[in-house]
Amino acid sequence: TLEAQERKVVYLNVEDVLPNRFQPRIKFDEQALQELSDSIKEHGVLSPITVRPLGNKFEIIAGERRYKASTMCGLKEIPALVVDMDDKESAEIALIENVQRKDLTPIEEAISYKKIFDMNIGISQDTLAKKLGKSQSSIANKLRLLNLSDDVQEALLENKISERHARSLLKIKDKKIQNKL
C-alpha cells in the first residue's frame, strides 16, 4: 500500500509524466485550475504528486490538478513521490482520492466505478463500497445513471440537472423522451 512504501520526493521532468488512465475527473474547473497555477507560480508545488513508473515515463496516481496547473505556469519539473502499484491499486487510489474530495459529479463517479469493474480485477460492488465507505446500493444507483441518454448524462455532468432528477428519468426507457423531459 501507499503507506507501507518508502516515501522519497524526487523531481521529475513534466514531459515524463502522464495523466492517469483511470482518472475519475472528466471536467476540470478552468478558473480553479488557473488560480492553482498562479499559486504554484508564486509559491511552488507545496505537496508532491504521486506517480508510478510506466515504461520510461511516470503515470499520475494522485495530483493531476497540481500537474496540470504546474504545466500551465511553465514549470519544467514537478516534485513527486514514486510508488510501485499495479493498475488495480492505481485505479483504486485515483478513485478514492477524488471521491473523498467529494467534488466529482455523479456521472464522473459512475464512470469511475464502471472503469474499475471493466478492468476485470475481481472487485465486487460490495467490496468497492466498503473501500469507499459507501453502501453497495449507492454504487449500484450511480452505475444506473450510465443507462441514461448521452444528453441527460451531459446535463448531469454540467450540473444542469440534479442526480435526483436524472434518476427519475431512468424509468423512461425511450432516450428521446428522456432528452425532452
PDB file of N, CA and C in Angstrom, residues 66-128:
ATOM      1  N   ARG A  66      -2.660  19.417  -9.714  1.00  0.00           N
ATOM      2  CA  ARG A  66      -1.369  20.063  -9.454  1.00  0.00           C
ATOM      3  C   ARG A  66      -0.460  19.964 -10.677  1.00  0.00           C
ATOM      4  N   TYR A  67      -0.488  18.803 -11.326  1.00  0.00           N
ATOM      5  CA  TYR A  67       0.324  18.604 -12.534  1.00  0.00           C
ATOM      6  C   TYR A  67      -0.127  19.559 -13.645  1.00  0.00           C
ATOM      7  N   LYS A  68      -1.434  19.598 -13.916  1.00  0.00           N
ATOM      8  CA  LYS A  68      -1.954  20.474 -14.981  1.00  0.00           C
ATOM      9  C   LYS A  68      -1.619  21.940 -14.685  1.00  0.00           C
ATOM     10  N   ALA A  69      -1.824  22.350 -13.432  1.00  0.00           N
ATOM     11  CA  ALA A  69      -1.541  23.739 -13.052  1.00  0.00           C
ATOM     12  C   ALA A  69      -0.054  24.050 -13.175  1.00  0.00           C
ATOM     13  N   SER A  70       0.790  23.093 -12.854  1.00  0.00           N
ATOM     14  CA  SER A  70       2.242  23.283 -12.957  1.00  0.00           C
ATOM     15  C   SER A  70       2.676  23.481 -14.404  1.00  0.00           C
ATOM     16  N   THR A  71       2.083  22.692 -15.306  1.00  0.00           N
ATOM     17  CA  THR A  71       2.438  22.853 -16.724  1.00  0.00           C
ATOM     18  C   THR A  71       1.891  24.173 -17.267  1.00  0.00           C
ATOM     19  N   MET A  72       0.722  24.598 -16.757  1.00  0.00           N
ATOM     20  CA  MET A  72       0.135  25.872 -17.197  1.00  0.00           C
ATOM     21  C   MET A  72       1.052  27.048 -16.889  1.00  0.00           C
ATOM     22  N   CYS A  73       1.733  26.995 -15.743  1.00  0.00           N
ATOM     23  CA  CYS A  73       2.582  28.132 -15.371  1.00  0.00           C
ATOM     24  C   CYS A  73       4.024  27.941 -15.838  1.00  0.00           C
ATOM     25  N   GLY A  74       4.260  26.905 -16.618  1.00  0.00           N
ATOM     26  CA  GLY A  74       5.559  26.742 -17.257  1.00  0.00           C
ATOM     27  C   GLY A  74       6.623  25.993 -16.476  1.00  0.00           C
ATOM     28  N   LEU A  75       6.252  25.326 -15.381  1.00  0.00           N
ATOM     29  CA  LEU A  75       7.264  24.551 -14.647  1.00  0.00           C
ATOM     30  C   LEU A  75       7.809  23.433 -15.527  1.00  0.00           C
ATOM     31  N   LYS A  76       9.077  23.179 -15.402  1.00  0.00           N
ATOM     32  CA  LYS A  76       9.724  22.100 -16.168  1.00  0.00           C
ATOM     33  C   LYS A  76       9.852  20.830 -15.339  1.00  0.00           C
ATOM     34  N   GLU A  77       9.843  20.993 -14.002  1.00  0.00           N
ATOM     35  CA  GLU A  77       9.953  19.852 -13.103  1.00  0.00           C
ATOM     36  C   GLU A  77       8.860  19.937 -12.052  1.00  0.00           C
ATOM     37  N   ILE A  78       8.482  18.776 -11.532  1.00  0.00           N
ATOM     38  CA  ILE A  78       7.452  18.726 -10.501  1.00  0.00           C
ATOM     39  C   ILE A  78       7.866  17.724  -9.431  1.00  0.00           C
ATOM     40  N   PRO A  79       7.670  18.083  -8.143  1.00  0.00           N
ATOM     41  CA  PRO A  79       8.005  17.133  -7.085  1.00  0.00           C
ATOM     42  C   PRO A  79       7.008  15.971  -7.094  1.00  0.00           C
ATOM     43  N   ALA A  80       7.545  14.767  -6.886  1.00  0.00           N
ATOM     44  CA  ALA A  80       6.697  13.580  -6.941  1.00  0.00           C
ATOM     45  C   ALA A  80       7.178  12.505  -5.990  1.00  0.00           C
ATOM     46  N   LEU A  81       6.220  11.743  -5.493  1.00  0.00           N
ATOM     47  CA  LEU A  81       6.507  10.512  -4.772  1.00  0.00           C
ATOM     48  C   LEU A  81       6.333   9.396  -5.801  1.00  0.00           C
ATOM     49  N   VAL A  82       7.352   8.563  -5.970  1.00  0.00           N
ATOM     50  CA  VAL A  82       7.264   7.452  -6.913  1.00  0.00           C
ATOM     51  C   VAL A  82       6.965   6.192  -6.109  1.00  0.00           C
ATOM     52  N   VAL A  83       5.849   5.548  -6.438  1.00  0.00           N
ATOM     53  CA  VAL A  83       5.448   4.330  -5.738  1.00  0.00           C
ATOM     54  C   VAL A  83       5.227   3.213  -6.763  1.00  0.00           C
ATOM     55  N   ASP A  84       5.315   1.995  -6.294  1.00  0.00           N
ATOM     56  CA  ASP A  84       5.124   0.839  -7.154  1.00  0.00           C
ATOM     57  C   ASP A  84       3.714   0.312  -6.964  1.00  0.00           C
ATOM     58  N   MET A  85       2.872   0.445  -7.995  1.00  0.00           N
ATOM     59  CA  MET A  85       1.480  -0.007  -7.927  1.00  0.00           C
ATOM     60  C   MET A  85       1.080  -0.628  -9.240  1.00  0.00           C
ATOM     61  N   ASP A  86       0.172  -1.604  -9.160  1.00  0.00           N
ATOM     62  CA  ASP A  86      -0.374  -2.172 -10.388  1.00  0.00           C
ATOM     63  C   ASP A  86      -1.606  -1.360 -10.807  1.00  0.00           C
ATOM     64  N   ASP A  87      -2.206  -1.727 -11.943  1.00  0.00           N
ATOM     65  CA  ASP A  87      -3.367  -0.999 -12.453  1.00  0.00           C
ATOM     66  C   ASP A  87      -4.500  -0.948 -11.437  1.00  0.00           C
ATOM     67  N   LYS A  88      -4.759  -2.063 -10.789  1.00  0.00           N
ATOM     68  CA  LYS A  88      -5.858  -2.133  -9.822  1.00  0.00           C
ATOM     69  C   LYS A  88      -5.643  -1.137  -8.691  1.00  0.00           C
ATOM     70  N   GLU A  89      -4.459  -1.159  -8.092  1.00  0.00           N
ATOM     71  CA  GLU A  89      -4.167  -0.252  -6.978  1.00  0.00           C
ATOM     72  C   GLU A  89      -4.221   1.207  -7.427  1.00  0.00           C
ATOM     73  N   SER A  90      -3.669   1.471  -8.608  1.00  0.00           N
ATOM     74  CA  SER A  90      -3.643   2.834  -9.139  1.00  0.00           C
ATOM     75  C   SER A  90      -5.060   3.354  -9.363  1.00  0.00           C
ATOM     76  N   ALA A  91      -5.913   2.535  -9.960  1.00  0.00           N
ATOM     77  CA  ALA A  91      -7.297   2.937 -10.219  1.00  0.00           C
ATOM     78  C   ALA A  91      -8.031   3.181  -8.909  1.00  0.00           C
ATOM     79  N   GLU A  92      -7.826   2.304  -7.942  1.00  0.00           N
ATOM     80  CA  GLU A  92      -8.493   2.452  -6.650  1.00  0.00           C
ATOM     81  C   GLU A  92      -8.060   3.737  -5.943  1.00  0.00           C
ATOM     82  N   ILE A  93      -6.766   3.999  -5.915  1.00  0.00           N
ATOM     83  CA  ILE A  93      -6.258   5.202  -5.235  1.00  0.00           C
ATOM     84  C   ILE A  93      -6.781   6.456  -5.928  1.00  0.00           C
ATOM     85  N   ALA A  94      -6.733   6.483  -7.274  1.00  0.00           N
ATOM     86  CA  ALA A  94      -7.220   7.651  -8.013  1.00  0.00           C
ATOM     87  C   ALA A  94      -8.691   7.892  -7.718  1.00  0.00           C
ATOM     88  N   LEU A  95      -9.475   6.833  -7.710  1.00  0.00           N
ATOM     89  CA  LEU A  95     -10.898   6.964  -7.435  1.00  0.00           C
ATOM     90  C   LEU A  95     -11.146   7.400  -5.997  1.00  0.00           C
ATOM     91  N   ILE A  96     -10.530   6.725  -5.059  1.00  0.00           N
ATOM     92  CA  ILE A  96     -10.748   7.025  -3.647  1.00  0.00           C
ATOM     93  C   ILE A  96     -10.336   8.455  -3.324  1.00  0.00           C
ATOM     94  N   GLU A  97      -9.184   8.873  -3.845  1.00  0.00           N
ATOM     95  CA  GLU A  97      -8.712  10.236  -3.578  1.00  0.00           C
ATOM     96  C   GLU A  97      -9.705  11.268  -4.089  1.00  0.00           C
ATOM     97  N   ASN A  98     -10.250  11.052  -5.282  1.00  0.00           N
ATOM     98  CA  ASN A  98     -11.191  12.014  -5.843  1.00  0.00           C
ATOM     99  C   ASN A  98     -12.560  11.946  -5.177  1.00  0.00           C
ATOM    100  N   VAL A  99     -13.038  10.747  -4.874  1.00  0.00           N
ATOM    101  CA  VAL A  99     -14.347  10.618  -4.238  1.00  0.00           C
ATOM    102  C   VAL A  99     -14.301  11.213  -2.832  1.00  0.00           C
ATOM    103  N   GLN A 100     -13.186  11.043  -2.135  1.00  0.00           N
ATOM    104  CA  GLN A 100     -13.065  11.603  -0.792  1.00  0.00           C
ATOM    105  C   GLN A 100     -13.127  13.124  -0.820  1.00  0.00           C
ATOM    106  N   ARG A 101     -12.703  13.729  -1.933  1.00  0.00           N
ATOM    107  CA  ARG A 101     -12.769  15.184  -2.034  1.00  0.00           C
ATOM    108  C   ARG A 101     -14.186  15.650  -2.307  1.00  0.00           C
ATOM    109  N   LYS A 102     -15.055  14.736  -2.687  1.00  0.00           N
ATOM    110  CA  LYS A 102     -16.494  14.958  -2.836  1.00  0.00           C
ATOM    111  C   LYS A 102     -16.863  16.001  -3.890  1.00  0.00           C
ATOM    112  N   ASP A 103     -16.018  16.267  -4.857  1.00  0.00           N
ATOM    113  CA  ASP A 103     -16.430  17.227  -5.872  1.00  0.00           C
ATOM    114  C   ASP A 103     -16.532  16.616  -7.265  1.00  0.00           C
ATOM    115  N   LEU A 104     -16.599  15.292  -7.320  1.00  0.00           N
ATOM    116  CA  LEU A 104     -16.891  14.644  -8.593  1.00  0.00           C
ATOM    117  C   LEU A 104     -18.390  14.776  -8.854  1.00  0.00           C
ATOM    118  N   THR A 105     -18.770  14.904 -10.116  1.00  0.00           N
ATOM    119  CA  THR A 105     -20.196  14.879 -10.429  1.00  0.00           C
ATOM    120  C   THR A 105     -20.659  13.423 -10.328  1.00  0.00           C
ATOM    121  N   PRO A 106     -21.954  13.208 -10.171  1.00  0.00           N
ATOM    122  CA  PRO A 106     -22.452  11.830 -10.092  1.00  0.00           C
ATOM    123  C   PRO A 106     -22.067  10.994 -11.318  1.00  0.00           C
ATOM    124  N   ILE A 107     -22.019  11.617 -12.483  1.00  0.00           N
ATOM    125  CA  ILE A 107     -21.691  10.871 -13.703  1.00  0.00           C
ATOM    126  C   ILE A 107     -20.206  10.506 -13.713  1.00  0.00           C
ATOM    127  N   GLU A 108     -19.341  11.413 -13.236  1.00  0.00           N
ATOM    128  CA  GLU A 108     -17.906  11.097 -13.140  1.00  0.00           C
ATOM    129  C   GLU A 108     -17.690   9.938 -12.169  1.00  0.00           C
ATOM    130  N   GLU A 109     -18.440   9.968 -11.084  1.00  0.00           N
ATOM    131  CA  GLU A 109     -18.350   8.892 -10.099  1.00  0.00           C
ATOM    132  C   GLU A 109     -18.781   7.564 -10.736  1.00  0.00           C
ATOM    133  N   ALA A 110     -19.901   7.581 -11.473  1.00  0.00           N
ATOM    134  CA  ALA A 110     -20.409   6.375 -12.120  1.00  0.00           C
ATOM    135  C   ALA A 110     -19.410   5.832 -13.143  1.00  0.00           C
ATOM    136  N   ILE A 111     -18.836   6.718 -13.935  1.00  0.00           N
ATOM    137  CA  ILE A 111     -17.853   6.303 -14.947  1.00  0.00           C
ATOM    138  C   ILE A 111     -16.628   5.694 -14.267  1.00  0.00           C
ATOM    139  N   SER A 112     -16.230   6.268 -13.155  1.00  0.00           N
ATOM    140  CA  SER A 112     -15.084   5.746 -12.407  1.00  0.00           C
ATOM    141  C   SER A 112     -15.346   4.329 -11.916  1.00  0.00           C
ATOM    142  N   TYR A 113     -16.526   4.122 -11.353  1.00  0.00           N
ATOM    143  CA  TYR A 113     -16.876   2.779 -10.872  1.00  0.00           C
ATOM    144  C   TYR A 113     -16.873   1.794 -12.039  1.00  0.00           C
ATOM    145  N   LYS A 114     -17.454   2.207 -13.157  1.00  0.00           N
ATOM    146  CA  LYS A 114     -17.522   1.325 -14.328  1.00  0.00           C
ATOM    147  C   LYS A 114     -16.115   0.968 -14.817  1.00  0.00           C
ATOM    148  N   LYS A 115     -15.204   1.950 -14.841  1.00  0.00           N
ATOM    149  CA  LYS A 115     -13.822   1.673 -15.262  1.00  0.00           C
ATOM    150  C   LYS A 115     -13.192   0.605 -14.388  1.00  0.00           C
ATOM    151  N   ILE A 116     -13.424   0.702 -13.095  1.00  0.00           N
ATOM    152  CA  ILE A 116     -12.846  -0.292 -12.180  1.00  0.00           C
ATOM    153  C   ILE A 116     -13.443  -1.668 -12.456  1.00  0.00           C
ATOM    154  N   PHE A 117     -14.756  -1.738 -12.639  1.00  0.00           N
ATOM    155  CA  PHE A 117     -15.382  -3.038 -12.899  1.00  0.00           C
ATOM    156  C   PHE A 117     -14.991  -3.585 -14.277  1.00  0.00           C
ATOM    157  N   ASP A 118     -14.793  -2.699 -15.266  1.00  0.00           N
ATOM    158  CA  ASP A 118     -14.387  -3.134 -16.600  1.00  0.00           C
ATOM    159  C   ASP A 118     -12.966  -3.693 -16.636  1.00  0.00           C
ATOM    160  N   MET A 119     -12.175  -3.381 -15.614  1.00  0.00           N
ATOM    161  CA  MET A 119     -10.798  -3.890 -15.566  1.00  0.00           C
ATOM    162  C   MET A 119     -10.754  -5.390 -15.254  1.00  0.00           C
ATOM    163  N   ASN A 120     -11.896  -5.955 -14.875  1.00  0.00           N
ATOM    164  CA  ASN A 120     -11.967  -7.389 -14.546  1.00  0.00           C
ATOM    165  C   ASN A 120     -10.924  -7.797 -13.514  1.00  0.00           C
ATOM    166  N   ILE A 121     -10.860  -7.034 -12.434  1.00  0.00           N
ATOM    167  CA  ILE A 121      -9.876  -7.339 -11.390  1.00  0.00           C
ATOM    168  C   ILE A 121     -10.518  -8.042 -10.200  1.00  0.00           C
ATOM    169  N   GLY A 122     -11.762  -8.452 -10.391  1.00  0.00           N
ATOM    170  CA  GLY A 122     -12.421  -9.253  -9.375  1.00  0.00           C
ATOM    171  C   GLY A 122     -12.926  -8.484  -8.173  1.00  0.00           C
ATOM    172  N   ILE A 123     -13.133  -7.198  -8.317  1.00  0.00           N
ATOM    173  CA  ILE A 123     -13.670  -6.413  -7.194  1.00  0.00           C
ATOM    174  C   ILE A 123     -15.190  -6.335  -7.363  1.00  0.00           C
ATOM    175  N   SER A 124     -15.900  -6.582  -6.295  1.00  0.00           N
ATOM    176  CA  SER A 124     -17.362  -6.545  -6.338  1.00  0.00           C
ATOM    177  C   SER A 124     -17.860  -5.157  -5.936  1.00  0.00           C
ATOM    178  N   GLN A 125     -19.134  -4.909  -6.208  1.00  0.00           N
ATOM    179  CA  GLN A 125     -19.732  -3.642  -5.783  1.00  0.00           C
ATOM    180  C   GLN A 125     -19.648  -3.509  -4.267  1.00  0.00           C
ATOM    181  N   ASP A 126     -19.872  -4.609  -3.570  1.00  0.00           N
ATOM    182  CA  ASP A 126     -19.839  -4.599  -2.110  1.00  0.00           C
ATOM    183  C   ASP A 126     -18.439  -4.253  -1.594  1.00  0.00           C
ATOM    184  N   THR A 127     -17.412  -4.862  -2.187  1.00  0.00           N
ATOM    185  CA  THR A 127     -16.025  -4.597  -1.774  1.00  0.00           C
ATOM    186  C   THR A 127     -15.652  -3.144  -2.056  1.00  0.00           C
ATOM    187  N   LEU A 128     -16.001  -2.660  -3.240  1.00  0.00           N
ATOM    188  CA  LEU A 128     -15.700  -1.267  -3.588  1.00  0.00           C
ATOM    189  C   LEU A 128     -16.418  -0.324  -2.629  1.00  0.00           C
TER     190      LEU A 128
END
